[in-house]
Short mmCIF file of N, CA and C in Angstrom, two decimals:
data_model
loop_
_atom_site.label_atom_id
_atom_site.label_comp_id
_atom_site.label_asym_id
_atom_site.label_seq_id
_atom_site.Cartn_x
_atom_site.Cartn_y
_atom_site.Cartn_z
N MET A 1 51.28 129.44 93.91
CA MET A 1 50.73 129.17 95.21
C MET A 1 50.40 130.45 95.92
N THR A 2 49.48 131.18 95.36
CA THR A 2 49.08 132.46 95.95
C THR A 2 47.89 132.29 96.88
N ASP A 3 47.28 131.11 96.86
CA ASP A 3 46.11 130.86 97.75
C ASP A 3 46.67 130.68 99.21
N PRO A 4 46.25 131.58 100.12
CA PRO A 4 46.81 131.52 101.51
C PRO A 4 46.48 130.20 102.20
N ARG A 5 45.40 129.52 101.86
CA ARG A 5 45.14 128.17 102.47
C ARG A 5 46.16 127.22 102.07
N ARG A 6 46.51 127.20 100.82
CA ARG A 6 47.53 126.22 100.29
C ARG A 6 48.85 126.57 100.85
N ARG A 7 49.19 127.79 100.96
CA ARG A 7 50.49 128.28 101.55
C ARG A 7 50.52 127.81 103.05
N HIS A 8 49.39 127.93 103.71
CA HIS A 8 49.32 127.58 105.17
C HIS A 8 49.51 126.06 105.28
N ALA A 9 48.88 125.38 104.35
CA ALA A 9 48.92 123.89 104.42
C ALA A 9 50.37 123.38 104.11
N LEU A 10 51.10 124.04 103.28
CA LEU A 10 52.42 123.72 102.99
C LEU A 10 53.34 123.92 104.14
N VAL A 11 53.18 125.15 104.71
CA VAL A 11 54.03 125.50 105.89
C VAL A 11 53.69 124.52 107.01
N ALA A 12 52.42 124.19 107.24
CA ALA A 12 52.08 123.25 108.23
C ALA A 12 52.71 121.88 108.02
N ALA A 13 52.74 121.45 106.79
CA ALA A 13 53.30 120.13 106.48
C ALA A 13 54.76 120.14 106.66
N VAL A 14 55.45 121.29 106.34
CA VAL A 14 56.89 121.28 106.51
C VAL A 14 57.20 121.36 108.02
N VAL A 15 56.53 122.14 108.79
CA VAL A 15 56.79 122.23 110.24
C VAL A 15 56.55 120.87 110.93
N ARG A 16 55.42 120.30 110.55
CA ARG A 16 55.05 118.93 111.16
C ARG A 16 56.10 117.91 110.71
N GLY A 17 56.51 118.03 109.44
CA GLY A 17 57.56 117.08 108.98
C GLY A 17 58.87 117.27 109.67
N GLY A 18 59.25 118.48 110.00
CA GLY A 18 60.48 118.64 110.77
C GLY A 18 60.36 118.12 112.13
N ALA A 19 59.20 118.39 112.79
CA ALA A 19 59.03 117.76 114.16
C ALA A 19 59.03 116.20 114.13
N ARG A 20 58.38 115.64 113.08
CA ARG A 20 58.38 114.19 112.98
C ARG A 20 59.82 113.68 112.69
N GLY A 21 60.59 114.47 111.86
CA GLY A 21 61.95 114.07 111.55
C GLY A 21 62.84 114.04 112.87
N GLY A 22 62.65 115.03 113.62
CA GLY A 22 63.39 115.16 114.95
C GLY A 22 63.08 113.99 115.82
N VAL A 23 61.85 113.71 115.95
CA VAL A 23 61.41 112.60 116.84
C VAL A 23 61.87 111.23 116.23
N ALA A 24 61.80 111.08 114.93
CA ALA A 24 62.28 109.92 114.25
C ALA A 24 63.88 109.71 114.53
N ALA A 25 64.57 110.80 114.43
CA ALA A 25 66.01 110.70 114.66
C ALA A 25 66.26 110.24 116.11
N MET A 26 65.41 110.79 117.06
CA MET A 26 65.56 110.33 118.39
C MET A 26 65.29 108.86 118.60
N ALA A 27 64.30 108.33 117.87
CA ALA A 27 64.08 106.91 117.86
C ALA A 27 65.22 106.14 117.30
N MET A 28 65.81 106.63 116.16
CA MET A 28 66.95 106.04 115.69
C MET A 28 68.13 106.01 116.63
N SER A 29 68.23 107.06 117.43
CA SER A 29 69.29 107.17 118.49
C SER A 29 69.19 106.05 119.53
N GLY A 30 67.98 105.77 119.93
CA GLY A 30 67.69 104.72 120.85
C GLY A 30 68.06 103.36 120.21
N PHE A 31 67.71 103.18 118.95
CA PHE A 31 68.00 101.87 118.27
C PHE A 31 69.58 101.78 118.20
N ARG A 32 70.27 102.93 117.86
CA ARG A 32 71.70 102.87 117.82
C ARG A 32 72.35 102.59 119.13
N GLN A 33 71.78 102.91 120.19
CA GLN A 33 72.33 102.51 121.49
C GLN A 33 72.47 100.98 121.54
N VAL A 34 71.45 100.32 121.06
CA VAL A 34 71.39 98.84 121.08
C VAL A 34 72.46 98.34 120.07
N THR A 35 72.49 98.89 118.82
CA THR A 35 73.47 98.35 117.78
C THR A 35 74.86 98.61 118.10
N THR A 36 75.17 99.80 118.82
CA THR A 36 76.55 100.00 119.20
C THR A 36 76.91 99.16 120.42
N ALA A 37 76.01 98.95 121.38
CA ALA A 37 76.29 98.08 122.49
C ALA A 37 76.60 96.69 122.10
N LEU A 38 75.84 96.23 121.05
CA LEU A 38 76.06 94.88 120.55
C LEU A 38 77.26 94.90 119.61
N GLU A 39 77.89 96.00 119.43
CA GLU A 39 79.05 96.09 118.53
C GLU A 39 78.85 95.79 117.10
N LEU A 40 77.53 96.03 116.72
CA LEU A 40 77.21 95.95 115.27
C LEU A 40 77.58 97.18 114.52
N VAL A 41 77.61 98.34 115.15
CA VAL A 41 78.00 99.59 114.66
C VAL A 41 79.18 100.13 115.49
N GLN A 42 80.24 100.42 114.80
CA GLN A 42 81.46 100.92 115.50
C GLN A 42 81.42 102.42 115.72
N ARG A 43 81.00 103.14 114.70
CA ARG A 43 80.95 104.62 114.77
C ARG A 43 79.76 104.98 113.96
N THR A 44 78.86 105.76 114.58
CA THR A 44 77.66 106.26 113.91
C THR A 44 77.99 107.22 112.81
N PRO A 45 77.09 107.29 111.79
CA PRO A 45 77.36 108.24 110.66
C PRO A 45 77.49 109.70 111.17
N PRO A 46 76.64 110.13 112.09
CA PRO A 46 76.87 111.51 112.56
C PRO A 46 78.17 111.81 113.19
N GLU A 47 78.69 110.78 113.98
CA GLU A 47 80.09 110.94 114.61
C GLU A 47 81.10 110.91 113.46
N SER A 48 80.98 110.04 112.49
CA SER A 48 81.85 110.00 111.32
C SER A 48 81.88 111.33 110.63
N MET A 49 80.75 111.90 110.39
CA MET A 49 80.58 113.21 109.70
C MET A 49 81.31 114.30 110.46
N LEU A 50 81.06 114.38 111.76
CA LEU A 50 81.78 115.34 112.60
C LEU A 50 83.22 115.20 112.58
N LEU A 51 83.75 114.01 112.68
CA LEU A 51 85.17 113.80 112.61
C LEU A 51 85.75 114.14 111.22
N GLN A 52 85.01 113.97 110.23
CA GLN A 52 85.50 114.14 108.89
C GLN A 52 85.43 115.67 108.49
N THR A 53 84.33 116.34 108.84
CA THR A 53 84.08 117.73 108.46
C THR A 53 84.47 118.75 109.37
N ALA A 54 84.43 118.42 110.68
CA ALA A 54 84.81 119.49 111.72
C ALA A 54 85.66 118.81 112.77
N PRO A 55 86.81 118.18 112.45
CA PRO A 55 87.60 117.51 113.47
C PRO A 55 88.11 118.43 114.60
N ASN A 56 88.48 119.62 114.25
CA ASN A 56 88.95 120.58 115.36
C ASN A 56 87.82 120.89 116.37
N LEU A 57 86.67 121.12 115.81
CA LEU A 57 85.50 121.43 116.66
C LEU A 57 85.21 120.23 117.56
N PHE A 58 85.16 119.08 116.94
CA PHE A 58 84.85 117.86 117.65
C PHE A 58 85.84 117.64 118.80
N ARG A 59 87.07 117.78 118.49
CA ARG A 59 88.16 117.52 119.49
C ARG A 59 88.20 118.59 120.58
N ARG A 60 87.67 119.79 120.34
CA ARG A 60 87.64 120.85 121.35
C ARG A 60 86.52 120.63 122.37
N VAL A 61 85.53 119.83 121.90
CA VAL A 61 84.44 119.51 122.88
C VAL A 61 84.99 118.47 123.85
N PRO A 62 84.67 118.66 125.23
CA PRO A 62 85.14 117.66 126.13
C PRO A 62 84.61 116.28 125.84
N VAL A 63 85.40 115.30 126.09
CA VAL A 63 85.04 113.89 125.74
C VAL A 63 83.62 113.54 126.22
N HIS A 64 83.41 113.92 127.49
CA HIS A 64 82.03 113.53 128.07
C HIS A 64 80.91 114.25 127.44
N ARG A 65 81.14 115.37 126.67
CA ARG A 65 80.05 116.04 126.04
C ARG A 65 79.90 115.68 124.60
N ARG A 66 80.82 114.97 124.01
CA ARG A 66 80.72 114.62 122.56
C ARG A 66 79.48 113.84 122.18
N PRO A 67 79.02 112.91 123.01
CA PRO A 67 77.82 112.16 122.61
C PRO A 67 76.65 113.15 122.54
N ALA A 68 76.56 114.22 123.34
CA ALA A 68 75.48 115.20 123.25
C ALA A 68 75.56 115.98 121.90
N LEU A 69 76.87 116.28 121.49
CA LEU A 69 77.00 116.99 120.20
C LEU A 69 76.59 116.13 119.09
N VAL A 70 77.00 114.84 119.08
CA VAL A 70 76.66 113.97 118.03
C VAL A 70 75.19 113.78 117.94
N GLU A 71 74.46 113.67 119.06
CA GLU A 71 73.05 113.50 119.01
C GLU A 71 72.37 114.80 118.52
N LEU A 72 72.84 115.94 118.97
CA LEU A 72 72.17 117.18 118.46
C LEU A 72 72.33 117.37 116.94
N VAL A 73 73.51 117.02 116.42
CA VAL A 73 73.72 117.03 115.00
C VAL A 73 72.84 116.03 114.30
N HIS A 74 72.67 114.83 114.92
CA HIS A 74 71.86 113.81 114.31
C HIS A 74 70.42 114.24 114.24
N TRP A 75 69.89 114.79 115.40
CA TRP A 75 68.52 115.21 115.45
C TRP A 75 68.28 116.36 114.43
N THR A 76 69.29 117.15 114.24
CA THR A 76 69.17 118.28 113.20
C THR A 76 69.03 117.72 111.80
N TYR A 77 69.93 116.66 111.48
CA TYR A 77 69.76 115.91 110.24
C TYR A 77 68.39 115.39 110.08
N GLY A 78 67.93 114.74 111.19
CA GLY A 78 66.63 114.11 111.14
C GLY A 78 65.46 115.11 110.88
N ALA A 79 65.66 116.21 111.56
CA ALA A 79 64.52 117.32 111.41
C ALA A 79 64.57 117.79 109.89
N ALA A 80 65.75 117.95 109.35
CA ALA A 80 65.86 118.35 107.97
C ALA A 80 65.20 117.29 107.01
N GLY A 81 65.50 116.04 107.37
CA GLY A 81 64.90 114.99 106.51
C GLY A 81 63.32 114.99 106.65
N GLY A 82 62.88 115.35 107.86
CA GLY A 82 61.43 115.44 108.03
C GLY A 82 60.83 116.67 107.30
N VAL A 83 61.59 117.71 107.22
CA VAL A 83 61.20 118.85 106.37
C VAL A 83 60.96 118.38 104.89
N LEU A 84 61.98 117.66 104.43
CA LEU A 84 61.84 117.09 103.01
C LEU A 84 60.67 116.31 102.90
N PHE A 85 60.33 115.40 103.88
CA PHE A 85 59.22 114.58 103.85
C PHE A 85 57.93 115.45 103.79
N GLY A 86 57.88 116.49 104.55
CA GLY A 86 56.76 117.39 104.58
C GLY A 86 56.46 118.10 103.25
N LEU A 87 57.55 118.22 102.43
CA LEU A 87 57.48 118.81 101.10
C LEU A 87 56.94 117.86 100.09
N LEU A 88 56.89 116.52 100.37
CA LEU A 88 56.33 115.58 99.41
C LEU A 88 54.89 115.88 99.19
N PRO A 89 54.36 115.57 98.06
CA PRO A 89 52.93 115.81 97.82
C PRO A 89 52.03 114.97 98.82
N ARG A 90 51.06 115.54 99.24
CA ARG A 90 50.19 114.98 100.32
C ARG A 90 49.79 113.50 99.89
N ARG A 91 49.43 113.34 98.57
CA ARG A 91 49.00 112.00 98.17
C ARG A 91 50.10 110.95 98.36
N ILE A 92 51.37 111.37 98.27
CA ILE A 92 52.45 110.44 98.51
C ILE A 92 52.62 110.20 99.99
N ARG A 93 52.67 111.29 100.82
CA ARG A 93 52.84 111.25 102.21
C ARG A 93 51.78 110.29 102.87
N ARG A 94 50.63 110.16 102.32
CA ARG A 94 49.54 109.38 102.84
C ARG A 94 49.66 107.89 102.62
N ARG A 95 50.53 107.50 101.71
CA ARG A 95 50.66 106.06 101.34
C ARG A 95 51.32 105.32 102.48
N GLY A 96 50.76 104.17 102.79
CA GLY A 96 51.27 103.33 103.94
C GLY A 96 52.67 102.88 103.75
N TRP A 97 53.12 102.65 102.49
CA TRP A 97 54.45 102.19 102.32
C TRP A 97 55.54 103.24 102.26
N ILE A 98 55.15 104.49 102.23
CA ILE A 98 56.15 105.56 101.95
C ILE A 98 57.16 105.72 103.08
N GLY A 99 56.89 105.41 104.34
CA GLY A 99 57.82 105.52 105.47
C GLY A 99 59.07 104.67 105.26
N PRO A 100 58.88 103.37 105.17
CA PRO A 100 60.13 102.50 104.95
C PRO A 100 60.88 102.85 103.71
N VAL A 101 60.12 103.15 102.60
CA VAL A 101 60.78 103.57 101.32
C VAL A 101 61.56 104.82 101.53
N TYR A 102 60.98 105.82 102.22
CA TYR A 102 61.70 107.10 102.53
C TYR A 102 62.95 106.77 103.34
N GLY A 103 62.88 106.00 104.28
CA GLY A 103 63.97 105.63 105.17
C GLY A 103 65.07 104.93 104.31
N PHE A 104 64.64 104.01 103.46
CA PHE A 104 65.63 103.36 102.51
C PHE A 104 66.32 104.35 101.66
N VAL A 105 65.57 105.22 101.08
CA VAL A 105 66.16 106.26 100.16
C VAL A 105 67.14 107.13 100.93
N PHE A 106 66.77 107.51 102.18
CA PHE A 106 67.61 108.31 102.96
C PHE A 106 68.93 107.63 103.23
N TRP A 107 68.88 106.31 103.61
CA TRP A 107 70.05 105.43 103.75
C TRP A 107 70.89 105.40 102.48
N ALA A 108 70.24 105.05 101.40
CA ALA A 108 70.95 104.92 100.10
C ALA A 108 71.59 106.18 99.67
N VAL A 109 70.99 107.32 99.84
CA VAL A 109 71.60 108.55 99.49
C VAL A 109 72.85 108.83 100.34
N PHE A 110 72.80 108.55 101.63
CA PHE A 110 73.92 108.65 102.45
C PHE A 110 75.06 107.79 101.99
N GLU A 111 74.70 106.54 101.79
CA GLU A 111 75.76 105.53 101.47
C GLU A 111 76.41 105.80 100.14
N ALA A 112 75.60 106.16 99.18
CA ALA A 112 76.03 106.31 97.79
C ALA A 112 76.52 107.65 97.45
N GLY A 113 76.04 108.75 98.21
CA GLY A 113 76.38 110.10 97.79
C GLY A 113 77.11 110.83 98.91
N VAL A 114 76.49 111.00 100.04
CA VAL A 114 77.08 111.83 101.06
C VAL A 114 78.35 111.20 101.61
N SER A 115 78.30 109.97 101.95
CA SER A 115 79.46 109.24 102.54
C SER A 115 80.72 109.42 101.66
N PRO A 116 80.65 109.13 100.36
CA PRO A 116 81.83 109.23 99.50
C PRO A 116 82.34 110.66 99.34
N VAL A 117 81.42 111.58 99.28
CA VAL A 117 81.82 112.98 99.15
C VAL A 117 82.62 113.45 100.39
N PHE A 118 82.23 112.99 101.53
CA PHE A 118 82.96 113.40 102.75
C PHE A 118 84.11 112.39 103.15
N GLY A 119 84.31 111.42 102.28
CA GLY A 119 85.41 110.54 102.63
C GLY A 119 85.13 109.47 103.69
N ILE A 120 83.87 109.30 103.93
CA ILE A 120 83.49 108.25 104.97
C ILE A 120 83.22 106.94 104.28
N ASP A 121 84.09 106.00 104.55
CA ASP A 121 83.96 104.68 103.88
C ASP A 121 83.18 103.74 104.80
N GLN A 122 81.88 103.73 104.69
CA GLN A 122 81.03 102.88 105.51
C GLN A 122 81.20 101.39 105.20
N ARG A 123 81.71 101.04 103.98
CA ARG A 123 81.74 99.66 103.60
C ARG A 123 82.81 98.93 104.33
N ARG A 124 83.79 99.65 104.85
CA ARG A 124 84.86 99.01 105.61
C ARG A 124 84.32 98.28 106.89
N HIS A 125 83.16 98.56 107.28
CA HIS A 125 82.61 98.01 108.54
C HIS A 125 81.87 96.70 108.30
N GLY A 126 81.64 96.34 107.07
CA GLY A 126 80.96 95.08 106.79
C GLY A 126 79.53 95.08 106.72
N THR A 127 79.03 93.87 106.41
CA THR A 127 77.59 93.73 106.07
C THR A 127 76.73 93.88 107.36
N ARG A 128 77.17 93.41 108.45
CA ARG A 128 76.39 93.50 109.67
C ARG A 128 76.14 94.96 110.06
N GLU A 129 77.14 95.82 109.93
CA GLU A 129 76.92 97.16 110.21
C GLU A 129 76.07 97.84 109.17
N GLN A 130 76.20 97.55 107.97
CA GLN A 130 75.43 98.13 106.93
C GLN A 130 73.91 97.75 107.17
N LEU A 131 73.72 96.52 107.49
CA LEU A 131 72.28 96.10 107.82
C LEU A 131 71.74 96.86 109.07
N ALA A 132 72.62 97.04 110.08
CA ALA A 132 72.10 97.75 111.29
C ALA A 132 71.75 99.15 110.91
N LEU A 133 72.61 99.81 110.10
CA LEU A 133 72.27 101.17 109.67
C LEU A 133 71.08 101.26 108.74
N LEU A 134 70.95 100.29 107.91
CA LEU A 134 69.71 100.21 107.07
C LEU A 134 68.52 100.10 107.98
N ALA A 135 68.60 99.24 108.97
CA ALA A 135 67.45 99.01 109.83
C ALA A 135 67.10 100.28 110.59
N ASP A 136 68.07 101.02 111.08
CA ASP A 136 67.70 102.22 111.81
C ASP A 136 67.08 103.28 110.83
N HIS A 137 67.52 103.31 109.56
CA HIS A 137 66.90 104.22 108.65
C HIS A 137 65.49 103.84 108.29
N LEU A 138 65.24 102.51 108.21
CA LEU A 138 63.87 102.01 108.03
C LEU A 138 62.92 102.45 109.14
N LEU A 139 63.51 102.38 110.38
CA LEU A 139 62.80 102.89 111.48
C LEU A 139 62.50 104.37 111.41
N TYR A 140 63.54 105.11 110.98
CA TYR A 140 63.40 106.54 110.82
C TYR A 140 62.25 106.86 109.93
N GLY A 141 62.21 106.27 108.76
CA GLY A 141 61.13 106.54 107.70
C GLY A 141 59.74 106.07 108.23
N THR A 142 59.70 105.00 108.96
CA THR A 142 58.48 104.54 109.47
C THR A 142 57.93 105.58 110.50
N VAL A 143 58.81 106.04 111.39
CA VAL A 143 58.36 107.01 112.36
C VAL A 143 57.89 108.34 111.74
N VAL A 144 58.72 108.77 110.72
CA VAL A 144 58.37 110.06 110.07
C VAL A 144 57.01 109.92 109.42
N ALA A 145 56.71 108.87 108.81
CA ALA A 145 55.44 108.71 108.15
C ALA A 145 54.28 108.22 109.02
N ALA A 146 54.58 107.71 110.16
CA ALA A 146 53.50 107.07 110.98
C ALA A 146 52.82 108.01 111.93
N ALA A 147 53.35 109.25 112.08
CA ALA A 147 52.74 110.13 113.01
C ALA A 147 51.30 110.37 112.54
N PRO A 148 50.40 110.68 113.47
CA PRO A 148 48.97 110.98 113.11
C PRO A 148 48.82 112.15 112.21
N TRP A 149 49.80 112.98 112.02
CA TRP A 149 49.62 114.16 111.23
C TRP A 149 49.51 113.99 109.70
N PRO A 150 50.16 112.99 109.12
CA PRO A 150 50.09 112.97 107.66
C PRO A 150 48.72 113.17 107.08
N LEU A 151 47.71 112.64 107.66
CA LEU A 151 46.34 112.73 107.12
C LEU A 151 45.83 114.14 107.36
N ALA A 152 46.39 114.89 108.32
CA ALA A 152 45.89 116.26 108.55
C ALA A 152 46.64 117.26 107.62
N ASP A 153 47.79 116.87 107.07
CA ASP A 153 48.59 117.83 106.29
C ASP A 153 47.81 118.19 105.03
#
């Protein structure tokens, strides 16, 4: 990839993907406000990750500031996922179905890979919670892929 135009296009796709991922994570956060208020989700995955991987840090943060920490961590995950989306070949990013599929894959990787590695047993919360988490990841993927930029990448 020595062609400067191709390198610029890749960098632009990655930066745009990161921005889309951050915005998509924010959309997920709004959706999770509903699912937690309806008691479909007891503890969000970012909160579970913080409690499992950095419990001392989490507990040192004042209780009223913890939701902000959880959101910032979640938006960072989302931006990283958007960067990965930006690295997908352009012909794939342009497909109409890719967003929900990408969201599904993100959910499945967390459930089958990340969650067990960090000792987070999401299955204990039941089918309703799993469906709510799947739905917000489908939303994430849809938002990541639906921004007007994929065609410009």
